[in-house]
Coordinates of C-alpha atoms and ligand atoms in Angstrom, one line a residue:
M17 CA -38.0 36.4 39.6
T18 CA -38.6 39.9 38.1
R19 CA -40.7 40.1 34.6
A20 CA -37.5 41.6 33.0
F21 CA -35.8 38.1 33.4
R22 CA -38.5 35.9 32.6
V23 CA -39.2 37.3 29.1
L24 CA -35.0 37.1 29.1
A25 CA -35.4 33.7 29.7
L26 CA -38.1 33.3 27.1
F27 CA -36.3 35.2 24.8
F28 CA -32.9 33.0 25.0
G29 CA -35.1 29.8 24.8
V30 CA -36.9 30.3 22.2
L31 CA -33.8 31.9 19.8
L32 CA -31.3 29.3 20.7
T33 CA -34.3 26.9 19.8
F34 CA -34.1 28.1 15.9
V35 CA -30.0 29.7 15.9
G36 CA -29.1 26.6 17.6
P37 CA -28.8 24.0 15.1
I38 CA -27.9 26.6 12.9
I39 CA -24.7 27.9 15.1
I40 CA -23.8 24.2 15.0
D41 CA -23.8 23.2 11.4
D42 CA -22.3 26.6 10.8
Q43 CA -19.3 25.4 13.5
I44 CA -19.0 21.6 11.4
V45 CA -18.8 23.4 8.2
K46 CA -16.3 25.8 9.8
N47 CA -14.2 23.2 11.3
T48 CA -14.6 20.8 8.1
V49 CA -13.1 23.1 5.5
I50 CA -9.7 21.8 4.3
D51 CA -8.0 24.9 5.0
P52 CA -4.4 25.5 6.9
N53 CA -5.9 27.7 9.4
N54 CA -8.1 24.9 10.9
E55 CA -5.0 23.6 12.5
M56 CA -7.0 21.0 14.1
S57 CA -9.1 19.2 10.9
Y58 CA -6.2 20.2 8.8
N59 CA -3.5 18.1 10.6
M60 CA -6.0 15.4 11.2
W61 CA -6.5 16.0 7.0
K62 CA -2.5 16.2 6.2
D63 CA -1.6 13.3 8.7
V64 CA -4.3 11.0 9.6
P65 CA -3.7 10.9 13.0
V66 CA -5.6 7.0 13.9
P67 CA -3.5 4.1 13.8
F68 CA -4.7 2.0 9.9
Y69 CA -3.2 -1.7 9.6
M70 CA -3.5 -3.6 6.4
S71 CA -3.9 -7.6 7.5
I72 CA -2.9 -9.9 4.9
Y73 CA -4.7 -13.6 4.7
F74 CA -2.7 -15.9 2.2
F75 CA -4.6 -18.9 0.8
H76 CA -2.2 -21.8 0.6
I77 CA -2.2 -24.5 -1.6
L78 CA -2.0 -27.9 0.1
N79 CA -2.0 -29.9 -3.4
P80 CA 0.2 -28.3 -6.5
Q81 CA 0.8 -31.4 -7.6
E82 CA -2.2 -32.6 -7.8
I83 CA -3.7 -29.0 -9.5
L84 CA -1.4 -29.7 -12.5
K85 CA -3.3 -33.1 -13.3
G86 CA -6.1 -31.4 -13.4
E87 CA -7.5 -31.6 -9.8
K88 CA -9.8 -29.8 -8.1
P89 CA -7.1 -26.9 -5.9
M90 CA -7.5 -27.2 -2.2
V91 CA -6.0 -23.9 -0.1
E92 CA -6.3 -23.3 3.6
Q93 CA -5.9 -19.9 4.8
R94 CA -2.7 -18.7 6.4
G95 CA -2.6 -15.3 9.0
P96 CA -3.0 -12.8 9.6
Y97 CA 0.0 -11.2 8.6
V98 CA -0.1 -7.4 9.9
Y99 CA 1.2 -4.4 9.0
R100 CA 0.6 -0.7 10.6
K101 CA 0.3 2.0 7.9
R102 CA 1.3 5.1 8.3
I103 CA -0.5 7.6 5.7
Q104 CA 1.0 11.1 5.0
K105 CA 0.3 14.0 2.4
D106 CA 2.7 15.3 0.5
N107 CA 3.0 18.1 -2.3
I108 CA -0.1 20.4 -0.9
T109 CA -1.0 23.1 -3.0
F110 CA -4.3 25.3 -3.1
H111 CA -5.5 26.5 -5.8
P112 CA -7.8 29.6 -6.4
N113 CA -10.9 27.7 -7.4
N114 CA -11.1 26.2 -4.0
T115 CA -9.8 23.0 -4.7
V116 CA -6.2 21.2 -3.4
S117 CA -3.7 18.9 -5.0
Y118 CA -2.1 16.5 -2.7
K119 CA -0.3 13.0 -3.0
E120 CA -0.6 10.3 -0.6
Y121 CA 2.1 8.6 0.4
R122 CA 2.2 5.0 2.8
S123 CA 4.9 3.3 4.3
Y124 CA 4.2 -0.1 5.7
Y125 CA 6.1 -2.1 9.3
F126 CA 5.1 -5.7 10.4
E127 CA 2.9 -5.7 13.3
R128 CA 4.3 -9.2 15.0
S129 CA 1.9 -8.9 18.4
M130 CA -1.0 -8.7 16.0
S131 CA 0.2 -11.4 13.4
V132 CA -0.3 -14.8 13.0
G133 CA 3.3 -15.9 13.1
N134 CA 5.6 -13.8 11.6
E135 CA 7.2 -13.0 8.1
S136 CA 9.2 -15.5 7.7
D137 CA 6.0 -18.3 7.9
V138 CA 6.1 -20.3 4.3
V139 CA 3.1 -20.6 1.6
T140 CA 2.7 -22.2 -1.4
I141 CA 0.9 -19.4 -4.1
P142 CA 0.6 -19.5 -7.8
N143 CA 3.5 -17.3 -9.5
M144 CA 1.9 -15.0 -11.3
L145 CA 4.8 -14.5 -13.9
V146 CA 4.2 -17.9 -15.0
L147 CA 0.2 -18.3 -14.8
G148 CA -0.4 -15.1 -15.6
A149 CA 2.0 -14.9 -18.2
A150 CA 0.9 -17.9 -19.5
V151 CA -2.3 -17.0 -20.3
M152 CA -1.6 -12.9 -21.8
M153 CA 0.4 -15.6 -24.6
E154 CA -2.4 -17.7 -25.5
N155 CA -2.8 -16.4 -28.0
L156 CA 0.4 -15.8 -30.1
P157 CA 2.1 -18.0 -32.1
F158 CA 2.8 -21.9 -30.6
A159 CA 6.6 -21.1 -31.3
V160 CA 6.6 -18.0 -29.0
R161 CA 5.0 -19.9 -26.5
I162 CA 7.4 -22.9 -26.6
M163 CA 10.1 -20.3 -26.1
V164 CA 8.5 -18.3 -23.0
S165 CA 8.3 -22.1 -22.0
T166 CA 12.5 -22.9 -22.7
T167 CA 13.4 -19.7 -20.9
F168 CA 10.3 -20.1 -17.8
K169 CA 12.8 -23.7 -17.5
T170 CA 16.1 -21.9 -17.8
F171 CA 15.4 -19.8 -14.9
K172 CA 13.8 -22.8 -13.3
E173 CA 10.1 -21.0 -12.2
G174 CA 7.5 -23.0 -11.8
A175 CA 3.8 -22.6 -11.9
F176 CA 3.3 -22.7 -7.7
L177 CA 6.0 -20.6 -5.5
T178 CA 7.2 -21.5 -2.4
K179 CA 8.6 -18.8 -0.1
T180 CA 8.0 -16.9 2.8
V181 CA 5.8 -14.1 3.5
G182 CA 7.9 -11.3 3.8
E183 CA 9.2 -12.3 0.1
L184 CA 5.5 -12.7 -1.5
M185 CA 4.4 -9.4 0.1
W186 CA 7.3 -7.2 -0.8
G187 CA 9.6 -9.4 -3.4
Y188 CA 12.1 -11.3 -4.1
D189 CA 15.1 -11.6 -6.3
S190 CA 14.4 -13.4 -9.7
K191 CA 16.7 -13.7 -11.5
L192 CA 13.7 -14.6 -15.1
V193 CA 12.5 -10.5 -13.3
D194 CA 16.1 -9.3 -13.7
F195 CA 16.7 -10.7 -17.5
L196 CA 13.4 -9.4 -19.1
N197 CA 14.0 -5.9 -17.6
K198 CA 17.6 -6.1 -18.9
Y199 CA 16.3 -7.3 -22.1
L200 CA 12.9 -6.1 -23.0
P201 CA 12.7 -3.1 -20.6
G202 CA 9.2 -1.9 -19.6
M203 CA 7.4 -5.7 -20.2
L204 CA 7.5 -5.6 -16.1
P205 CA 5.6 -3.3 -13.5
S206 CA 9.0 -3.2 -11.5
T207 CA 11.9 -2.7 -12.1
G208 CA 13.7 -4.2 -9.0
K209 CA 12.2 -7.2 -6.8
F210 CA 9.1 -8.8 -7.8
G211 CA 6.0 -9.0 -4.8
L212 CA 2.5 -9.2 -4.7
F213 CA 3.2 -5.0 -2.9
A214 CA 6.5 -4.8 -3.6
E215 CA 5.6 -1.2 -4.8
F216 CA 3.7 -0.4 -2.6
N217 CA 5.8 0.8 1.3
N218 CA 6.8 4.4 0.3
S219 CA 5.0 4.8 -2.8
D220 CA 2.1 7.8 -3.5
T221 CA -1.8 6.5 -4.3
G222 CA -1.0 9.3 -7.8
L223 CA -1.3 12.8 -7.5
F224 CA -5.5 14.0 -6.1
T225 CA -7.2 17.2 -6.5
I226 CA -10.1 17.1 -4.6
F227 CA -12.7 20.2 -3.7
T228 CA -12.0 22.2 -0.6
G229 CA -15.8 22.3 1.0
K230 CA -15.0 26.4 0.5
G231 CA -18.0 27.9 -0.9
N232 CA -20.1 24.9 -1.1
I233 CA -20.0 21.9 1.7
R234 CA -21.5 19.4 -0.5
N235 CA -18.5 19.5 -2.6
I236 CA -15.6 18.7 0.1
H237 CA -13.4 15.8 0.0
K238 CA -15.2 15.5 -4.1
V239 CA -12.3 14.6 -6.5
N240 CA -12.0 16.8 -9.5
S241 CA -9.3 15.2 -10.9
W242 CA -6.4 11.7 -10.3
N243 CA -3.1 12.1 -11.8
G244 CA -4.5 15.3 -14.2
L245 CA -7.6 12.7 -15.6
T246 CA -11.0 13.9 -14.8
E247 CA -12.4 10.1 -15.8
L248 CA -10.4 7.1 -16.7
S249 CA -9.7 5.4 -19.2
Y250 CA -9.9 1.8 -18.1
W251 CA -13.5 0.8 -19.1
Q252 CA -16.2 0.3 -21.9
T253 CA -18.2 3.2 -20.9
P254 CA -18.2 6.9 -19.8
Q255 CA -20.6 5.8 -16.8
C256 CA -18.1 3.1 -15.5
N257 CA -15.2 5.2 -16.7
M258 CA -16.1 8.1 -14.1
I259 CA -14.0 9.7 -11.0
N260 CA -17.7 9.4 -8.3
G261 CA -16.9 10.9 -5.1
T262 CA -14.3 11.0 -2.5
A263 CA -10.3 9.7 -2.2
G264 CA -12.1 7.4 0.5
Q265 CA -11.2 8.4 3.8
M266 CA -13.6 11.3 4.5
W267 CA -17.2 12.4 3.2
P268 CA -19.3 15.6 3.1
P269 CA -20.9 16.2 6.3
F270 CA -24.9 16.1 6.9
M271 CA -25.6 12.6 6.2
T272 CA -29.2 10.9 5.9
E273 CA -30.3 7.3 5.6
E274 CA -30.3 8.2 1.9
S275 CA -26.4 9.0 1.7
T276 CA -24.2 6.9 0.0
L277 CA -20.8 6.7 0.3
P278 CA -19.0 7.3 -3.4
F279 CA -15.6 6.9 -3.7
Y280 CA -12.5 6.5 -6.1
S281 CA -9.9 3.7 -5.4
P282 CA -6.9 3.8 -7.3
D283 CA -6.2 0.3 -5.8
A284 CA -9.4 -1.2 -7.3
C285 CA -9.2 1.5 -11.0
R286 CA -12.7 1.9 -10.0
S287 CA -15.4 4.4 -8.3
L288 CA -17.3 2.3 -6.4
E289 CA -20.5 2.9 -3.4
L290 CA -21.4 2.0 -0.1
V291 CA -24.6 2.0 1.0
Y292 CA -26.6 2.9 4.6
Q293 CA -27.2 -0.6 6.0
R294 CA -28.4 0.6 9.8
P295 CA -27.7 2.8 12.8
G296 CA -25.8 2.0 15.0
E297 CA -22.8 3.8 18.5
F298 CA -19.3 3.5 18.8
K299 CA -18.1 4.5 22.0
G300 CA -21.4 6.8 22.7
V301 CA -20.8 8.5 19.1
P302 CA -24.2 8.2 17.0
L303 CA -23.1 6.5 13.8
Y304 CA -24.4 5.3 10.6
R305 CA -23.0 1.6 9.0
F306 CA -22.0 1.8 5.3
V307 CA -21.2 -1.5 3.0
A308 CA -21.1 -2.7 -0.1
P309 CA -24.7 -3.1 -2.5
K310 CA -24.6 -7.1 -3.6
T311 CA -24.6 -5.1 -7.0
M312 CA -20.8 -4.2 -6.5
F313 CA -19.3 -6.7 -8.6
A314 CA -22.2 -8.5 -10.0
N315 CA -21.4 -8.8 -13.5
G316 CA -23.2 -6.6 -17.3
T317 CA -26.3 -9.3 -17.1
D318 CA -27.2 -9.2 -13.2
Y319 CA -26.7 -5.6 -13.3
A320 CA -27.1 -3.6 -16.7
P321 CA -24.9 -0.1 -15.8
N322 CA -21.7 -2.9 -14.5
E323 CA -21.9 -4.1 -18.4
G324 CA -18.7 -0.8 -18.9
F325 CA -16.9 -3.3 -16.5
C326 CA -16.9 -6.6 -18.4
P327 CA -16.1 -8.9 -20.5
C328 CA -17.1 -10.5 -17.2
R329 CA -17.6 -13.7 -15.6
Q330 CA -19.6 -15.3 -12.8
S331 CA -21.3 -11.8 -10.7
G332 CA -18.7 -11.4 -7.8
L333 CA -15.3 -10.7 -10.2
L334 CA -14.0 -7.8 -11.1
N335 CA -11.6 -8.1 -14.1
V336 CA -8.6 -5.4 -13.3
S337 CA -6.6 -6.7 -16.2
T338 CA -6.7 -3.8 -17.7
C339 CA -5.3 -1.6 -15.4
R340 CA -2.6 -4.2 -14.3
H341 CA -0.3 -4.6 -16.8
N342 CA -3.0 -7.0 -18.7
S343 CA -2.3 -10.0 -16.3
P344 CA -5.4 -12.0 -15.7
A345 CA -6.9 -10.7 -12.5
F346 CA -9.8 -10.3 -10.7
I347 CA -10.9 -8.8 -7.9
S348 CA -13.6 -9.7 -5.6
H349 CA -15.0 -10.1 -1.8
P350 CA -12.8 -12.5 0.5
H351 CA -14.0 -16.0 0.0
F352 CA -15.7 -15.2 -2.8
F353 CA -18.6 -13.6 -0.2
N354 CA -21.5 -12.4 -2.3
A355 CA -20.5 -14.1 -5.6
D356 CA -22.1 -16.9 -7.5
P357 CA -22.2 -19.6 -5.0
V358 CA -20.8 -21.5 -8.0
L359 CA -16.5 -20.3 -8.0
L360 CA -17.1 -22.1 -4.4
D361 CA -17.3 -25.5 -6.0
Y362 CA -13.7 -24.8 -8.2
V363 CA -11.7 -24.4 -4.9
Q364 CA -12.4 -26.0 -1.9
G365 CA -11.8 -24.6 1.2
L366 CA -13.6 -21.2 1.1
H367 CA -16.3 -20.0 3.8
P368 CA -18.2 -16.7 3.0
N369 CA -19.7 -15.4 6.3
E370 CA -20.5 -11.2 5.7
E371 CA -19.1 -11.3 9.7
E372 CA -15.7 -12.2 8.7
H373 CA -15.7 -11.0 5.2
G374 CA -18.1 -8.1 4.3
L375 CA -16.1 -4.6 4.6
F376 CA -18.2 -1.8 6.0
I377 CA -17.4 1.9 7.0
D378 CA -19.3 3.6 10.1
I379 CA -19.2 6.8 9.7
H380 CA -20.8 10.0 12.3
P381 CA -23.1 11.2 10.0
Q382 CA -23.7 14.8 11.0
T383 CA -19.4 15.0 10.5
G384 CA -18.9 12.7 8.2
V385 CA -15.9 11.1 9.2
P386 CA -15.3 7.8 9.7
L387 CA -15.2 6.2 12.8
N388 CA -14.9 2.0 12.8
V389 CA -13.6 0.8 9.3
S390 CA -12.9 -1.9 8.0
I391 CA -12.1 -2.7 3.9
R392 CA -12.0 -5.8 3.1
L393 CA -10.7 -7.3 -1.0
Q394 CA -9.2 -10.6 -2.5
L395 CA -6.5 -10.8 -5.4
N396 CA -7.4 -13.7 -7.9
L397 CA -5.4 -15.2 -10.1
Y398 CA -7.7 -16.7 -13.4
M399 CA -5.2 -20.0 -14.5
K400 CA -5.9 -22.7 -17.1
K401 CA -3.4 -25.3 -19.1
V402 CA -2.6 -23.2 -22.0
S403 CA -1.1 -25.2 -24.4
G404 CA 2.9 -25.0 -25.8
I405 CA 3.4 -24.0 -21.9
T406 CA 4.2 -26.8 -20.2
E407 CA 4.6 -25.6 -16.7
T408 CA 1.0 -25.3 -17.0
G409 CA 0.8 -29.0 -17.3
K410 CA -3.4 -29.7 -17.1
I411 CA -4.4 -26.7 -14.8
S412 CA -8.3 -27.0 -15.2
E413 CA -9.9 -23.0 -15.8
V414 CA -10.8 -21.0 -12.4
V415 CA -10.4 -18.2 -11.0
M416 CA -8.0 -19.1 -7.9
P417 CA -8.1 -16.7 -5.1
M418 CA -4.7 -15.9 -3.8
I419 CA -4.8 -13.7 -0.8
W420 CA -7.0 -11.3 0.5
F421 CA -6.9 -8.2 2.5
E422 CA -8.0 -6.4 5.1
E423 CA -7.3 -2.4 5.7
S424 CA -9.0 -1.5 9.1
G425 CA -9.0 1.4 11.6
Y426 CA -10.9 3.3 14.2
I427 CA -10.6 7.1 16.1
D428 CA -9.4 6.1 19.8
G429 CA -7.4 8.2 22.5
P430 CA -6.8 11.9 22.2
V431 CA -8.1 12.7 19.1
L432 CA -11.4 10.6 20.0
S433 CA -12.0 12.7 23.2
T434 CA -11.3 15.8 20.6
F435 CA -14.0 14.4 18.6
Y436 CA -16.4 13.0 21.3
T437 CA -16.1 16.6 22.9
N438 CA -16.5 19.4 20.0
L439 CA -19.2 16.8 17.8
V440 CA -21.5 15.5 19.8
V441 CA -21.4 16.6 24.2
L442 CA -20.8 20.2 22.2
P443 CA -24.3 20.0 20.1
A444 CA -26.4 18.0 23.7
V445 CA -25.1 20.8 25.9
M446 CA -26.5 22.8 23.3
E447 CA -29.7 21.5 22.8
Y448 CA -30.1 21.1 26.5
V449 CA -29.3 24.3 27.2
Q450 CA -32.4 25.4 24.7
Y451 CA -34.5 23.7 26.1
G452 CA -33.7 24.6 29.6
F453 CA -34.1 28.3 28.3
I454 CA -37.9 27.5 26.5
A455 CA -38.7 25.7 29.8
L456 CA -37.3 28.2 32.2
G457 CA -39.4 30.5 30.0
L458 CA -42.6 29.0 29.8
V459 CA -42.6 27.9 33.6
T460 CA -42.1 31.7 34.7
I461 CA -44.8 32.6 32.6
I462 CA -47.6 30.1 33.6
I463 CA -46.4 31.3 37.4
A464 CA -46.8 34.6 36.6
A465 CA -50.0 34.3 34.9
F466 CA -51.3 31.3 37.0
V467 CA -50.1 33.9 40.3
H468 CA -52.1 36.7 38.4
Y469 CA -55.3 34.9 37.5
K470 CA -55.1 33.3 41.5
V471 CA -55.5 36.9 42.7
K472 CA -58.2 37.6 40.2
V473 CA -60.8 34.3 41.1
K474 CA -59.8 35.3 44.6
L475 CA -58.5 31.5 45.4
P476 CA -57.8 31.4 49.4
S477 CA -54.0 33.0 49.6
R478 CA -53.0 29.3 50.6
S479 CA -51.0 27.7 47.9
P480 CA -52.9 25.2 46.1
S481 CA -51.7 21.4 46.7
D482 CA -49.3 19.5 44.0
L483 CA -51.9 17.5 43.0
C484 CA -54.5 20.4 41.8
Y485 CA -51.5 22.7 40.8
H486 CA -50.4 19.7 38.5
V487 CA -54.4 19.4 37.5
F488 CA -54.5 23.4 36.6
F489 CA -51.3 23.0 34.6
N490 CA -52.4 20.5 32.7
C491 CA -55.3 22.3 31.6
M492 CA -53.8 25.9 31.4
S493 CA -51.3 24.0 29.0
H494 CA -54.1 22.4 26.8
H495 CA -57.4 24.9 27.0
S496 CA -57.6 27.5 29.1
A497 CA -61.5 27.3 28.7
C498 CA -61.8 24.5 29.8
C499 CA -60.1 24.6 33.3
P500 CA -62.9 23.8 36.2
T501 CA -62.6 27.2 37.8
N502 CA -63.6 25.7 41.4
R503 CA -61.9 22.3 41.1
C504 CA -58.8 23.4 42.9
K505 CA -60.6 24.8 46.1
T506 CA -62.8 21.1 45.6
E507 CA -60.3 19.5 45.7
Q508 CA -58.1 21.4 48.0
E509 CA -61.2 21.1 50.7
S510 CA -61.4 17.2 50.0
L511 CA -58.0 16.9 51.0
H512 CA -58.5 18.7 54.0
Ligands
NAG11 C1 7.1 16.3 -4.0 O1 7.6 16.6 -2.9 C2 8.9 16.2 -3.2 C3 9.8 16.2 -2.2 O2 9.2 16.9 -0.7 C4 9.4 16.7 -4.8 O3 10.7 16.2 -5.1 C5 8.3 15.8 -5.7 O4 9.3 17.0 -7.1 C6 7.0 16.6 -5.6 N1 6.5 16.7 -6.5 C7 5.6 16.8 -7.5 C8 4.5 16.1 -8.5 O5 5.1 18.3 -6.6
NAG12 C1 -9.3 24.2 -10.3 O1 -7.8 24.6 -10.5 C2 -7.0 23.4 -11.0 C3 -5.4 24.5 -11.0 O2 -5.3 25.3 -11.9 C4 -7.4 22.7 -12.0 O3 -6.1 21.8 -12.5 C5 -8.7 22.5 -12.1 O4 -9.1 21.4 -13.1 C6 -9.8 23.0 -11.7 N1 -10.9 22.9 -11.4 C7 -12.2 23.6 -11.2 C8 -13.6 22.5 -10.7 O5 -12.0 24.2 -11.9
NAG13 C1 8.7 0.3 4.5 O1 9.3 1.5 4.5 C2 9.7 2.0 5.8 C3 10.7 2.8 6.2 O2 11.8 3.1 4.5 C4 10.9 1.1 6.3 O3 11.2 1.2 8.0 C5 9.5 -0.7 6.6 O4 10.6 -1.4 7.2 C6 9.2 -1.0 5.1 N1 8.7 -2.0 5.5 C7 8.6 -3.1 4.9 C8 7.1 -4.0 4.6 O5 9.6 -3.2 4.2
NAG14 C1 9.4 -16.6 13.0 O1 9.2 -17.7 13.7 C2 9.8 -18.8 13.7 C3 9.5 -20.1 14.7 O2 8.2 -20.0 14.6 C4 11.2 -18.6 14.3 O3 12.1 -20.1 14.3 C5 11.8 -17.4 13.9 O4 13.4 -16.8 14.2 C6 11.0 -16.3 13.7 N1 11.4 -15.3 12.5 C7 11.5 -14.1 13.2 C8 12.2 -13.3 12.2 O5 11.8 -13.5 14.3
NAG15 C1 -20.6 7.6 -10.7 O1 -22.0 8.7 -10.6 C2 -22.7 8.2 -11.6 C3 -24.0 9.2 -11.4 O2 -24.3 9.6 -10.3 C4 -23.3 7.1 -12.1 O3 -24.2 6.9 -13.4 C5 -22.3 6.1 -12.2 O4 -22.9 4.7 -12.5 C6 -21.0 5.8 -11.7 N1 -19.6 5.2 -12.0 C7 -19.2 4.7 -10.7 C8 -17.9 3.7 -11.8 O5 -19.6 4.4 -9.7
NAG16 C1 -22.9 -13.5 -15.2 O1 -23.5 -13.7 -13.7 C2 -24.1 -14.5 -13.6 C3 -24.4 -15.2 -12.4 O2 -23.0 -15.4 -11.5 C4 -24.1 -15.8 -14.2 O3 -25.2 -16.8 -14.0 C5 -23.6 -15.5 -16.2 O4 -23.5 -16.4 -17.0 C6 -23.3 -14.4 -15.9 N1 -22.6 -14.0 -17.4 C7 -21.6 -13.7 -17.9 C8 -21.7 -13.0 -19.4 O5 -20.7 -14.3 -17.4
NAG17 C1 -10.6 -9.0 -18.9 O1 -10.4 -8.4 -19.5 C2 -9.7 -8.1 -20.9 C3 -9.9 -7.1 -21.2 O2 -10.8 -6.1 -20.8 C4 -10.1 -9.0 -21.6 O3 -9.6 -9.5 -22.7 C5 -9.7 -10.3 -21.2 O4 -10.4 -11.5 -21.7 C6 -10.9 -10.8 -19.8 N1 -10.5 -12.1 -18.8 C7 -11.2 -12.8 -18.8 C8 -10.8 -14.3 -17.7 O5 -12.6 -13.0 -19.2
NAG18 C1 -15.7 -1.7 14.6 O1 -16.8 -2.8 14.0 C2 -16.2 -4.5 14.2 C3 -17.7 -4.8 13.1 O2 -18.8 -4.8 13.5 C4 -16.5 -4.8 15.9 O3 -16.5 -5.9 15.5 C5 -15.5 -3.6 16.4 O4 -15.5 -4.2 17.6 C6 -15.3 -2.0 16.1 N1 -14.5 -1.6 16.7 C7 -14.6 -1.1 17.9 C8 -13.4 -0.4 18.2 O5 -14.9 -0.8 18.6

């Protein structure tokens, strides 16, 4: 072993200790920046390669007739009806100021094998057209309400709908909707069929302009504007109208336990923020789990910063009326999880628990890439008796769950392998290599010093026993002055 090699090994060891992490971080930065030259990550960003699923659960109404008489609604969960979701970014334009604009298109395909039942299953849910319109027209003159009620009767629209899952989801032909679109165009959100997700298939989520991360990696994926807006106008305070965070698919790298996951959701009409819960592991990849804070849908009384989302009801409900054509719609966690428990008293058949109804995003903290995601939300309709509109009977005031959905996905297959190799194995190997170099450098130096020392104190030419060598090695590394020069000799003699 030459002296040059020893010096070189130590040099590289020390160098790698300091430079290694910088190289890895630099590599992460280079690989994550949104840039068509970054072929792998750019294509991953453009056409999200992991299968995403939307699972729908209906709250089938068991006692529609009794509800009309003022009794408590009884519901039974039906589903899941699972749709594979294809996400694709299009109209991608890079701007000179390190931002990029795009539209994201989504399409859905029914997955019979993952569903409980098929799209021809029949369920009963509130008729949003009738019950929604009733609440919206509550303050109009009585004569108008009578007229509206007559119209409902003409078109045979009742308070509840019993239809197939496919029709409720993707739309059904309604004579009333056709009539309204013909004589009062622009009043309804849809021009064709009427359904809960009628406008979702092959639609886009608006024009997003986000930062590419070039120049400042902390900004990567942050939304600069949505449909040209840098803030919303749905809510009462500037704070609530802010468009915060990313578009909800990726986050900046280098996360800590203090990091949060802010994102803007066009479907929820607001920015949301998840908080760190715990560390974990996904197929060998370390992760941080982020979940919804309890305050996410709290009302302004319970959590002052949410005052701008009011007028509010009980905590756990978000009034999304202003961004749903003024219909009395509310978003919550499924089964009113983390909401005021009093909500469970108004509807029978709800059983909230974190395992089934909490939402989470598992992130690889070093890169900000989601590994396992489950976003779950519930859509509710505020309904009650409205005089003049006889369809509403004697319905008691209630925030009625209609459906809840889960959007979920996790990375797997070749995507996971590539990710694992480049961002988990490689950095680990680099780390071992750097410690290997240091250890090698130190060992060679110590052996050299030992040999040198041995010659100086004229130890017997026999090599010391393992035990003695061990003692010597330990004290050398602590304080050379404390080393009993004769101990090795004595021990060696006693051993013989
Ligand atoms: C987006 O692209 C489609 C075709 O790919 C085009 O018809 C449409 O006008 C584009 N929209 C915008 C806003 O650029
Ligand atoms: C960057 O440029 C785009 C297009 O010109 C513009 O819409 C956007 O507001 C700019 N963003 C910033 C942060 O300057
Ligand atoms: C959504 O649109 C695609 C393409 O037009 C179609 O193949 C698919 O069946 C549609 N999905 C649903 C659930 O209607
Ligand atoms: C759905 O299931 C029912 C029975 O469970 C069956 O009769 C029907 O043909 C199925 N429909 C489709 C479209 O597969
Ligand atoms: C947006 O971020 C700001 C600053 O972090 C915060 O004060 C505000 O409450 C956030 N708004 C929403 C809607 O999350
Ligand atoms: C806010 O929520 C709490 C708890 O759910 C409830 O007691 C209170 O009445 C609510 N405030 C308003 C203004 O609705
Ligand atoms: C929801 O908000 C809208 C507008 O902000 C308000 O007019 C309506 O009364 C609220 N709904 C309920 C049930 O509180
Ligand atoms: C994703 O997380 C959920 C909830 O912790 C877990 O049940 C599931 O097994 C995870 N997915 C995979 C593929 O590990």
